[in-house]
Short mmCIF file of C-alpha atoms and ligand atoms in Angstrom, two decimals:
data_model
loop_
_atom_site.label_atom_id
_atom_site.label_comp_id
_atom_site.label_asym_id
_atom_site.label_seq_id
_atom_site.Cartn_x
_atom_site.Cartn_y
_atom_site.Cartn_z
CA MET A 1 7.91 -42.85 0.23
CA GLU A 2 6.93 -39.87 -1.69
CA LYS A 3 9.13 -37.28 -0.27
CA GLN A 4 7.52 -34.18 1.89
CA ASP A 5 7.39 -30.62 0.34
CA LEU A 6 8.45 -28.34 3.41
CA ARG A 7 7.02 -25.48 1.74
CA SER A 8 3.62 -27.07 2.56
CA LEU A 9 3.95 -27.42 6.41
CA HIS A 10 2.56 -25.65 8.75
CA LEU A 11 4.57 -25.43 12.47
CA ASP A 12 2.78 -28.46 14.00
CA GLU A 13 3.31 -30.79 10.98
CA MET A 14 7.18 -29.93 11.07
CA THR A 15 7.12 -30.53 14.92
CA ALA A 16 5.63 -34.08 14.24
CA LEU A 17 7.89 -34.99 11.62
CA LEU A 18 10.72 -34.27 13.40
CA LYS A 19 9.79 -36.16 16.33
CA GLU A 20 9.24 -39.19 13.60
CA LEU A 21 13.02 -38.57 12.46
CA GLY A 22 13.88 -38.62 16.17
CA GLN A 23 15.07 -34.80 16.53
CA PRO A 24 14.57 -32.45 19.01
CA ALA A 25 11.65 -30.23 19.12
CA PHE A 26 13.23 -26.97 19.18
CA ARG A 27 14.42 -27.92 15.73
CA ALA A 28 10.75 -27.17 14.34
CA LYS A 29 10.60 -23.47 14.69
CA GLN A 30 14.34 -23.07 13.19
CA LEU A 31 13.03 -25.37 10.34
CA PHE A 32 9.97 -23.03 9.98
CA SER A 33 11.93 -19.83 9.94
CA TRP A 34 14.15 -21.40 7.16
CA ILE A 35 11.37 -21.93 4.95
CA HIS A 36 8.50 -19.70 5.54
CA GLU A 37 10.51 -16.62 6.80
CA LYS A 38 14.06 -16.74 5.06
CA GLN A 39 11.94 -18.94 2.00
CA VAL A 40 15.34 -20.90 1.41
CA ARG A 41 15.01 -22.81 -1.92
CA GLU A 42 17.74 -25.45 -0.96
CA ILE A 43 17.91 -28.22 2.01
CA SER A 44 21.52 -27.17 2.30
CA GLN A 45 21.06 -23.54 2.83
CA MET A 46 19.84 -24.16 6.27
CA HIS A 47 23.27 -24.21 7.99
CA ASN A 48 22.26 -24.14 11.51
CA LEU A 49 20.28 -27.50 11.69
CA GLY A 50 23.02 -29.71 12.07
CA LYS A 51 24.44 -32.27 9.37
CA ASN A 52 22.59 -35.03 10.48
CA LEU A 53 19.08 -33.43 10.45
CA LEU A 54 20.13 -32.03 6.96
CA GLU A 55 21.22 -35.77 5.74
CA GLN A 56 17.52 -36.67 6.69
CA LEU A 57 15.96 -34.08 5.37
CA GLU A 58 17.45 -34.18 2.16
CA GLN A 59 16.13 -38.14 2.16
CA HIS A 60 12.66 -37.59 3.26
CA CYS A 61 12.03 -34.11 2.28
CA THR A 62 12.23 -31.41 -0.36
CA ILE A 63 11.38 -28.18 -1.22
CA THR A 64 9.28 -27.13 -4.16
CA SER A 65 10.72 -25.42 -6.90
CA MET A 66 9.28 -23.57 -10.12
CA ARG A 67 11.65 -22.28 -12.46
CA LEU A 68 10.84 -18.74 -14.27
CA GLU A 69 9.91 -19.70 -17.75
CA ARG A 70 9.31 -16.00 -19.20
CA LYS A 71 8.81 -12.77 -17.58
CA GLN A 72 6.59 -9.54 -19.05
CA VAL A 73 6.76 -5.99 -18.38
CA SER A 74 3.72 -4.16 -19.47
CA SER A 75 4.16 -0.47 -20.39
CA ASP A 76 2.46 0.48 -17.11
CA GLY A 77 4.75 -1.27 -14.80
CA THR A 78 3.00 -4.28 -14.14
CA GLU A 79 5.03 -7.51 -14.39
CA LYS A 80 4.13 -10.82 -15.30
CA PHE A 81 5.70 -14.00 -14.62
CA LEU A 82 5.31 -17.96 -16.21
CA PHE A 83 6.47 -20.17 -14.24
CA GLN A 84 7.08 -23.92 -14.96
CA LEU A 85 6.53 -26.35 -12.33
CA ASP A 86 8.14 -29.62 -11.41
CA ASP A 87 5.30 -31.70 -13.89
CA GLY A 88 6.00 -29.73 -16.52
CA ASN A 89 2.81 -27.40 -16.03
CA TYR A 90 2.70 -23.65 -16.23
CA ILE A 91 0.91 -21.35 -13.91
CA GLU A 92 1.14 -17.37 -14.15
CA CYS A 93 1.48 -14.50 -11.54
CA VAL A 94 1.26 -11.14 -11.76
CA LEU A 95 3.04 -8.15 -9.78
CA MET A 96 1.85 -4.80 -9.15
CA ARG A 97 4.16 -2.18 -7.52
CA TYR A 98 2.44 1.08 -6.29
CA ARG A 99 4.85 3.63 -5.39
CA GLY A 100 3.84 7.18 -4.80
CA ASP A 101 3.74 8.27 -0.78
CA MET A 102 5.98 6.32 1.46
CA SER A 103 2.94 5.32 3.47
CA LYS A 104 1.20 3.86 0.22
CA GLN A 105 4.15 1.76 -0.88
CA ARG A 106 2.99 -1.93 -1.65
CA ASN A 107 3.86 -4.54 -4.04
CA THR A 108 0.94 -6.60 -4.84
CA LEU A 109 0.93 -10.22 -6.48
CA CYS A 110 -1.93 -11.71 -8.18
CA ILE A 111 -1.50 -15.58 -7.97
CA SER A 112 -2.89 -18.62 -9.25
CA SER A 113 -4.88 -21.40 -7.63
CA GLN A 114 -4.78 -24.30 -10.07
CA VAL A 115 -2.96 -25.06 -13.30
CA GLY A 116 -6.62 -24.45 -15.71
CA CYS A 117 -9.92 -24.25 -14.19
CA ALA A 118 -12.84 -26.16 -14.55
CA MET A 119 -15.66 -23.15 -14.31
CA GLY A 120 -15.50 -22.57 -18.23
CA CYS A 121 -16.50 -18.75 -18.20
CA THR A 122 -16.54 -17.92 -21.88
CA PHE A 123 -14.93 -14.73 -21.66
CA CYS A 124 -11.89 -16.43 -19.64
CA ALA A 125 -8.67 -17.33 -21.05
CA THR A 126 -8.08 -20.13 -18.20
CA GLY A 127 -11.50 -21.09 -18.45
CA GLN A 128 -11.08 -21.79 -22.29
CA GLY A 129 -8.22 -24.12 -21.82
CA GLY A 130 -10.18 -26.36 -19.12
CA PHE A 131 -9.15 -28.02 -15.65
CA VAL A 132 -5.71 -29.54 -15.34
CA ARG A 133 -5.20 -29.83 -11.68
CA ASN A 134 -4.83 -28.07 -7.71
CA LEU A 135 -1.86 -26.47 -6.91
CA THR A 136 -0.39 -27.86 -3.74
CA THR A 137 0.05 -25.75 -1.18
CA GLY A 138 3.51 -25.28 -1.54
CA GLU A 139 2.82 -24.28 -5.23
CA ILE A 140 0.76 -21.58 -4.52
CA LEU A 141 3.10 -20.04 -1.69
CA SER A 142 5.95 -20.11 -3.81
CA GLN A 143 4.46 -17.91 -6.40
CA VAL A 144 5.20 -15.35 -3.44
CA TYR A 145 8.46 -16.32 -2.41
CA GLU A 146 10.01 -16.81 -5.96
CA VAL A 147 9.12 -13.19 -6.82
CA ASN A 148 10.33 -12.06 -3.15
CA HIS A 149 13.40 -13.47 -4.33
CA LEU A 150 13.55 -11.74 -7.33
CA LEU A 151 12.31 -8.45 -6.00
CA GLN A 152 15.57 -9.02 -3.41
CA GLU A 153 17.44 -9.63 -6.46
CA GLU A 154 16.54 -6.76 -7.99
CA GLY A 155 17.19 -4.54 -4.75
CA ASP A 156 13.77 -3.89 -4.35
CA SER A 157 13.28 -3.82 -0.48
CA LEU A 158 9.61 -4.11 -0.04
CA PRO A 159 8.59 -8.25 -0.43
CA VAL A 160 4.94 -9.01 -1.18
CA GLY A 161 2.79 -7.32 0.81
CA ASN A 162 -0.39 -7.86 -0.55
CA VAL A 163 -1.66 -11.20 -1.88
CA VAL A 164 -4.86 -11.27 -4.66
CA PHE A 165 -6.02 -15.20 -4.83
CA MET A 166 -7.13 -13.61 -8.64
CA GLY A 167 -4.83 -15.55 -11.27
CA MET A 168 -5.33 -18.74 -12.58
CA GLY A 169 -8.18 -21.26 -11.04
CA GLU A 170 -11.24 -20.94 -8.96
CA PRO A 171 -9.62 -20.60 -5.04
CA LEU A 172 -12.64 -22.02 -3.87
CA HIS A 173 -12.37 -25.24 -5.69
CA ASN A 174 -8.98 -25.79 -3.78
CA LEU A 175 -10.27 -24.11 -0.55
CA ASN A 176 -7.93 -26.75 1.33
CA ASN A 177 -4.21 -25.44 0.01
CA VAL A 178 -5.64 -21.76 -0.11
CA ARG A 179 -6.69 -21.92 3.40
CA LYS A 180 -3.69 -22.98 4.23
CA THR A 181 -1.58 -20.59 2.13
CA ILE A 182 -3.06 -18.07 3.92
CA SER A 183 -2.89 -19.45 7.53
CA LEU A 184 1.50 -19.69 6.02
CA LEU A 185 1.45 -16.07 4.61
CA ASN A 186 -0.41 -14.79 7.99
CA ASP A 187 2.13 -16.70 10.34
CA PRO A 188 3.98 -14.19 12.45
CA GLN A 189 6.89 -16.49 12.18
CA GLY A 190 6.85 -16.34 8.72
CA GLN A 191 5.92 -13.61 6.24
CA GLN A 192 3.59 -11.67 8.54
CA ILE A 193 0.76 -10.43 5.91
CA GLY A 194 -2.14 -9.14 7.67
CA ILE A 195 -5.31 -11.38 6.80
CA ARG A 196 -7.23 -7.97 5.24
CA ARG A 197 -4.03 -7.57 2.58
CA MET A 198 -5.54 -10.90 1.33
CA THR A 199 -8.20 -11.28 -0.95
CA VAL A 200 -9.85 -14.24 -2.32
CA SER A 201 -11.96 -13.97 -5.83
CA THR A 202 -14.52 -16.70 -6.35
CA CYS A 203 -16.84 -16.50 -9.34
CA GLY A 204 -19.55 -17.73 -6.62
CA VAL A 205 -19.31 -21.60 -5.51
CA VAL A 206 -21.92 -20.89 -2.85
CA PRO A 207 -21.53 -23.94 -0.44
CA LYS A 208 -17.88 -22.67 0.05
CA MET A 209 -19.00 -19.15 0.86
CA HIS A 210 -21.02 -20.46 3.35
CA GLU A 211 -17.98 -22.52 4.53
CA LEU A 212 -15.45 -19.37 4.51
CA ALA A 213 -18.49 -17.22 6.15
CA ASP A 214 -18.58 -19.60 9.16
CA GLU A 215 -14.72 -19.82 9.60
CA LYS A 216 -14.83 -16.08 10.03
CA LEU A 217 -11.36 -15.79 8.43
CA ASP A 218 -10.85 -12.01 7.89
CA ILE A 219 -9.71 -12.06 4.09
CA VAL A 220 -11.59 -9.99 1.37
CA LEU A 221 -13.96 -11.66 -0.19
CA ALA A 222 -14.19 -10.71 -4.44
CA VAL A 223 -17.16 -12.30 -6.15
CA SER A 224 -17.09 -12.58 -10.10
CA LEU A 225 -20.68 -10.80 -10.98
CA HIS A 226 -19.95 -9.71 -14.76
CA ALA A 227 -23.81 -9.52 -15.30
CA PRO A 228 -27.30 -8.19 -13.27
CA ASN A 229 -29.42 -10.78 -14.43
CA ASP A 230 -29.56 -14.68 -14.40
CA GLU A 231 -30.00 -15.24 -18.15
CA GLN A 232 -26.88 -12.97 -18.79
CA ARG A 233 -25.00 -14.23 -16.19
CA SER A 234 -25.78 -17.81 -17.55
CA SER A 235 -24.63 -17.28 -21.13
CA VAL A 236 -21.36 -16.21 -20.02
CA MET A 237 -20.87 -18.29 -16.55
CA PRO A 238 -21.66 -21.80 -16.57
CA VAL A 239 -21.77 -21.61 -12.67
CA ASN A 240 -24.60 -19.57 -13.13
CA ASN A 241 -26.82 -22.69 -13.24
CA SER A 242 -25.99 -24.49 -10.48
CA TRP A 243 -25.93 -21.30 -8.05
CA PRO A 244 -28.15 -18.26 -9.72
CA LEU A 245 -28.11 -15.10 -8.65
CA ALA A 246 -30.78 -15.32 -5.58
CA LYS A 247 -28.22 -18.01 -4.08
CA LEU A 248 -25.41 -16.03 -4.85
CA MET A 249 -26.70 -13.11 -2.67
CA GLU A 250 -28.19 -14.91 -0.31
CA ALA A 251 -24.47 -16.52 0.16
CA CYS A 252 -22.93 -12.80 -0.12
CA ARG A 253 -25.30 -11.58 2.46
CA TYR A 254 -24.44 -14.65 4.95
CA TYR A 255 -20.53 -13.95 4.40
CA GLN A 256 -21.20 -10.11 5.24
CA LYS A 257 -23.48 -11.13 8.21
CA GLN A 258 -20.67 -13.37 9.92
CA THR A 259 -17.54 -11.23 9.11
CA LYS A 260 -18.93 -7.88 8.97
CA ASN A 261 -16.37 -7.39 6.12
CA ARG A 262 -17.53 -4.90 2.70
CA ILE A 263 -17.68 -7.57 -0.25
CA THR A 264 -15.88 -6.68 -3.67
CA PHE A 265 -17.92 -7.19 -7.14
CA GLU A 266 -16.08 -7.47 -9.77
CA TYR A 267 -17.82 -6.61 -12.63
CA ALA A 268 -15.82 -6.82 -16.36
CA LEU A 269 -17.65 -4.28 -18.88
CA ILE A 270 -18.54 -5.78 -22.02
CA ALA A 271 -19.46 -3.17 -24.78
CA GLY A 272 -23.30 -3.49 -25.68
CA PHE A 273 -23.66 -6.25 -23.23
CA ASN A 274 -23.94 -5.20 -19.88
CA ASP A 275 -23.33 -1.48 -20.26
CA GLN A 276 -26.41 -0.20 -20.57
CA PRO A 277 -28.92 2.33 -18.22
CA GLU A 278 -31.36 -1.26 -17.51
CA HIS A 279 -27.84 -2.84 -16.20
CA VAL A 280 -27.23 -0.16 -13.89
CA GLN A 281 -31.06 -0.36 -12.32
CA GLN A 282 -30.65 -4.08 -12.31
CA LEU A 283 -27.56 -4.00 -10.18
CA LYS A 284 -29.32 -1.07 -8.07
CA HIS A 285 -31.66 -3.75 -7.07
CA LEU A 286 -29.72 -7.02 -6.96
CA LEU A 287 -26.94 -5.32 -4.58
CA LYS A 288 -29.39 -3.60 -2.18
CA ASN A 289 -28.50 -3.22 1.37
CA LEU A 290 -25.37 -4.96 1.23
CA ASP A 291 -21.94 -2.98 2.08
CA CYS A 292 -20.32 -3.47 -1.29
CA HIS A 293 -18.17 -2.05 -3.74
CA LEU A 294 -18.33 -2.74 -7.91
CA ASN A 295 -14.91 -2.78 -9.44
CA ILE A 296 -15.78 -2.00 -13.28
CA ILE A 297 -12.71 -3.59 -15.30
CA PRO A 298 -13.25 -3.08 -19.38
CA VAL A 299 -13.12 -6.50 -20.54
CA ASN A 300 -9.74 -7.88 -21.66
CA PRO A 301 -9.72 -9.29 -25.49
CA VAL A 302 -9.00 -12.86 -25.20
CA ALA A 303 -8.05 -15.14 -28.20
CA ASN A 304 -11.63 -16.38 -29.70
CA THR A 305 -13.80 -13.76 -27.89
CA ALA A 306 -14.40 -11.41 -30.70
CA GLN A 307 -17.64 -11.08 -29.47
CA PHE A 308 -16.53 -9.68 -25.99
CA SER A 309 -15.58 -6.03 -27.09
CA ARG A 310 -13.99 -3.31 -25.00
CA PRO A 311 -16.20 -0.17 -24.20
CA ASP A 312 -14.39 3.05 -24.39
CA LYS A 313 -13.14 5.42 -21.97
CA LYS A 314 -16.02 7.49 -22.24
CA GLN A 315 -18.55 4.78 -22.09
CA VAL A 316 -17.06 3.37 -19.08
CA ALA A 317 -16.71 6.59 -17.07
CA ALA A 318 -20.25 7.33 -18.13
CA PHE A 319 -21.47 3.41 -16.58
CA VAL A 320 -19.27 4.30 -13.20
CA LYS A 321 -20.94 7.48 -13.03
CA ALA A 322 -24.67 5.85 -13.54
CA LEU A 323 -23.83 3.54 -10.83
CA GLN A 324 -22.75 5.99 -8.50
CA GLN A 325 -26.06 8.11 -9.12
CA ALA A 326 -28.15 5.29 -8.29
CA GLY A 327 -26.28 5.12 -4.87
CA LEU A 328 -23.85 2.47 -5.41
CA LYS A 329 -20.37 2.39 -4.47
CA ALA A 330 -18.25 1.85 -7.67
CA SER A 331 -14.99 2.52 -9.48
CA VAL A 332 -12.99 1.72 -12.44
CA ARG A 333 -10.29 -0.83 -12.20
CA GLU A 334 -8.14 -0.12 -15.25
CA GLU A 335 -7.14 -3.53 -16.16
CA LYS A 336 -3.13 -3.62 -15.59
CA GLY A 337 -0.85 -4.92 -18.68
CA THR A 338 -3.15 -5.32 -21.33
CA ASP A 339 -0.24 -5.15 -23.47
CA ILE A 340 1.17 -8.14 -21.78
CA ASP A 341 -1.74 -10.63 -22.07
CA GLY A 342 -2.96 -9.20 -18.52
CA ALA A 343 -5.75 -11.40 -18.04
CA CYS A 344 -4.23 -14.31 -16.65
CA GLY A 345 -4.00 -17.82 -18.13
CA GLN A 346 -3.33 -15.77 -21.64
CA LEU A 347 -0.10 -16.46 -21.38
CA ARG A 348 0.21 -19.92 -20.19
CA GLY A 349 -2.51 -20.32 -23.17
CA LYS A 350 0.28 -19.09 -25.47
CA MET A 351 2.90 -21.29 -24.24
CA LEU A 352 0.54 -24.26 -24.99
CA LYS A 353 -0.09 -23.59 -28.47
CA LYS A 354 3.47 -23.36 -29.13
N1 SAH B 401 -11.75 -17.76 -10.63
C1 SAH B 401 -11.66 -16.84 -9.79
C2 SAH B 401 -10.59 -16.01 -9.78
C3 SAH B 401 -9.62 -15.58 -10.67
S1 SAH B 401 -10.29 -15.19 -12.46
C4 SAH B 401 -13.25 -15.77 -10.26
O1 SAH B 401 -13.74 -16.00 -11.43
O2 SAH B 401 -13.24 -14.82 -9.88
C5 SAH B 401 -9.77 -12.80 -11.65
C6 SAH B 401 -10.73 -12.48 -12.33
O3 SAH B 401 -10.68 -11.92 -13.75
C7 SAH B 401 -12.20 -12.44 -11.98
O4 SAH B 401 -12.96 -11.71 -11.51
C8 SAH B 401 -12.17 -13.06 -13.91
O5 SAH B 401 -14.09 -12.83 -13.80
C9 SAH B 401 -11.95 -11.77 -14.51
N2 SAH B 401 -11.43 -12.15 -15.93
C10 SAH B 401 -11.00 -12.87 -16.47
N3 SAH B 401 -11.21 -12.71 -17.57
C11 SAH B 401 -11.20 -11.85 -17.72
C12 SAH B 401 -11.10 -10.84 -19.24
N4 SAH B 401 -10.91 -11.17 -20.22
N5 SAH B 401 -11.54 -9.32 -18.92
C13 SAH B 401 -12.05 -8.96 -17.87
N6 SAH B 401 -11.32 -9.78 -16.34
C14 SAH B 401 -11.53 -11.14 -16.80
FE1 SF4 B 402 -12.23 -19.75 -13.65
FE2 SF4 B 402 -12.09 -17.72 -12.87
FE3 SF4 B 402 -11.89 -17.80 -15.28
FE4 SF4 B 402 -14.26 -18.02 -14.42
S1 SF4 B 402 -13.31 -16.50 -14.66
S2 SF4 B 402 -12.98 -19.50 -16.15
S3 SF4 B 402 -14.07 -19.20 -12.70
S4 SF4 B 402 -10.65 -18.68 -13.59
#
C-alpha cells in the first residue's frame, strides 16, 4: 500500500485515518496542528502523539519532502527557490519581502501548481517545456512550509502571509489540489492565511472559471490577457483557440456577478506588438463595465523568444497613462527579479538543459 502524505490531508481525513488505526479522535487535532501549524518535516518530531501512534504513522504515512537545490537573490531583493521533488522533478517559487510601514510589511510567495504546463503560451519559459505532471496538495503546500522554515532559520519573524498561484503551471488545470491547498492555508488551525490574500492566476480555462465562480470562493482572480483581440491573443496563447475573448469575458463577468470581486488582468507589454494606441481602444471596449485592474508587466525576456522585446520605461509609462485616460485602472507591475531569470520556469529550464 502506498504511504499517505500527511501534508495533503484535511482534519476530517486525518480523523478517518486515525480511526482506521484504532486511535482516539482527539489525536487528529494534535496531528493537524503538528503538520499544518508547526509544519514539521519528520514524523518523529511530533513527540506528544505517543510511541505507538508514531510507529503506526511511520509505517503508513509520509510527509512530502523537497530539497532546496538552488536559491538566487535578485538585486531588487526578490528571492527565487528551485526545489527538487522526491521523483527528481524541479519546481520554482519566488519570495517577495515587502518592507516599509509596519502595517504594510508582508512576505508574498509565488508558488507553482504543476511541473511544466500544457498551455503552450509562446512567451513563457514554463510553456516552452511542455507538461510533466500535476503537483499534489502536499507539494503545493510544501513550497509555503519550506520557505517558512527558511525564513525562520534566517530570523525573519514574518511567515508567508500572501500566496499567489503565478509560478509554474496552470492552476485551473489542477483545481482540486489547488482548492484543497487554499483551504488548508486558510484553516484557523493552520497558517490562517486570509482567503483574500490568495490570488489564482489563469490563462483563461473558461469552464473552470465558471466552476470557481459558482463556489463563491473569495480568492482574488487574475486573468492573463496579454492581447486585446482574438487574432493577436491566439497567436501567442493557444488557449484562445478553445475559449476566445468573448467566452473569456463572459466568464469574467459571471465571476464578478457571483463574487463581487474585482478582477486583475495581467498584460505582458511587448514592444511593437500590443503597446499601440489602437490596443488601448480595444482594451477599453473589451473591459467596459467590468470592475477590474490592469497589471502592465514589461515582458520578461526568455530564451528562444527574441521576437518578444521589452518596451523601454518611457513607452511603458505612456501606455499606462493612455489606459488611465481611457478610464481604465492600470499600473505597472515591475517584473521582479529579471536578473535572476524572474519569470517562473526559467531556472528550471536552465537546470534541465544541464
Ligand atoms: N498559468 C497561469 C499562472 C502562471 S503564469 C497563467 O498563465 O496565468 C504567471 C504569469 O506570468 C501569467 O500572467 C503569465 O502570462 C506571465 N508570464 C509568463 N511568461 C512571462 C514573460 N516572459 N514575461 C512576462 N510575464 C510572463
Ligand atoms: Fe502555462 Fe501560464 Fe506559462 Fe501560459 S503563461 S504556458 S498558462 S504557465
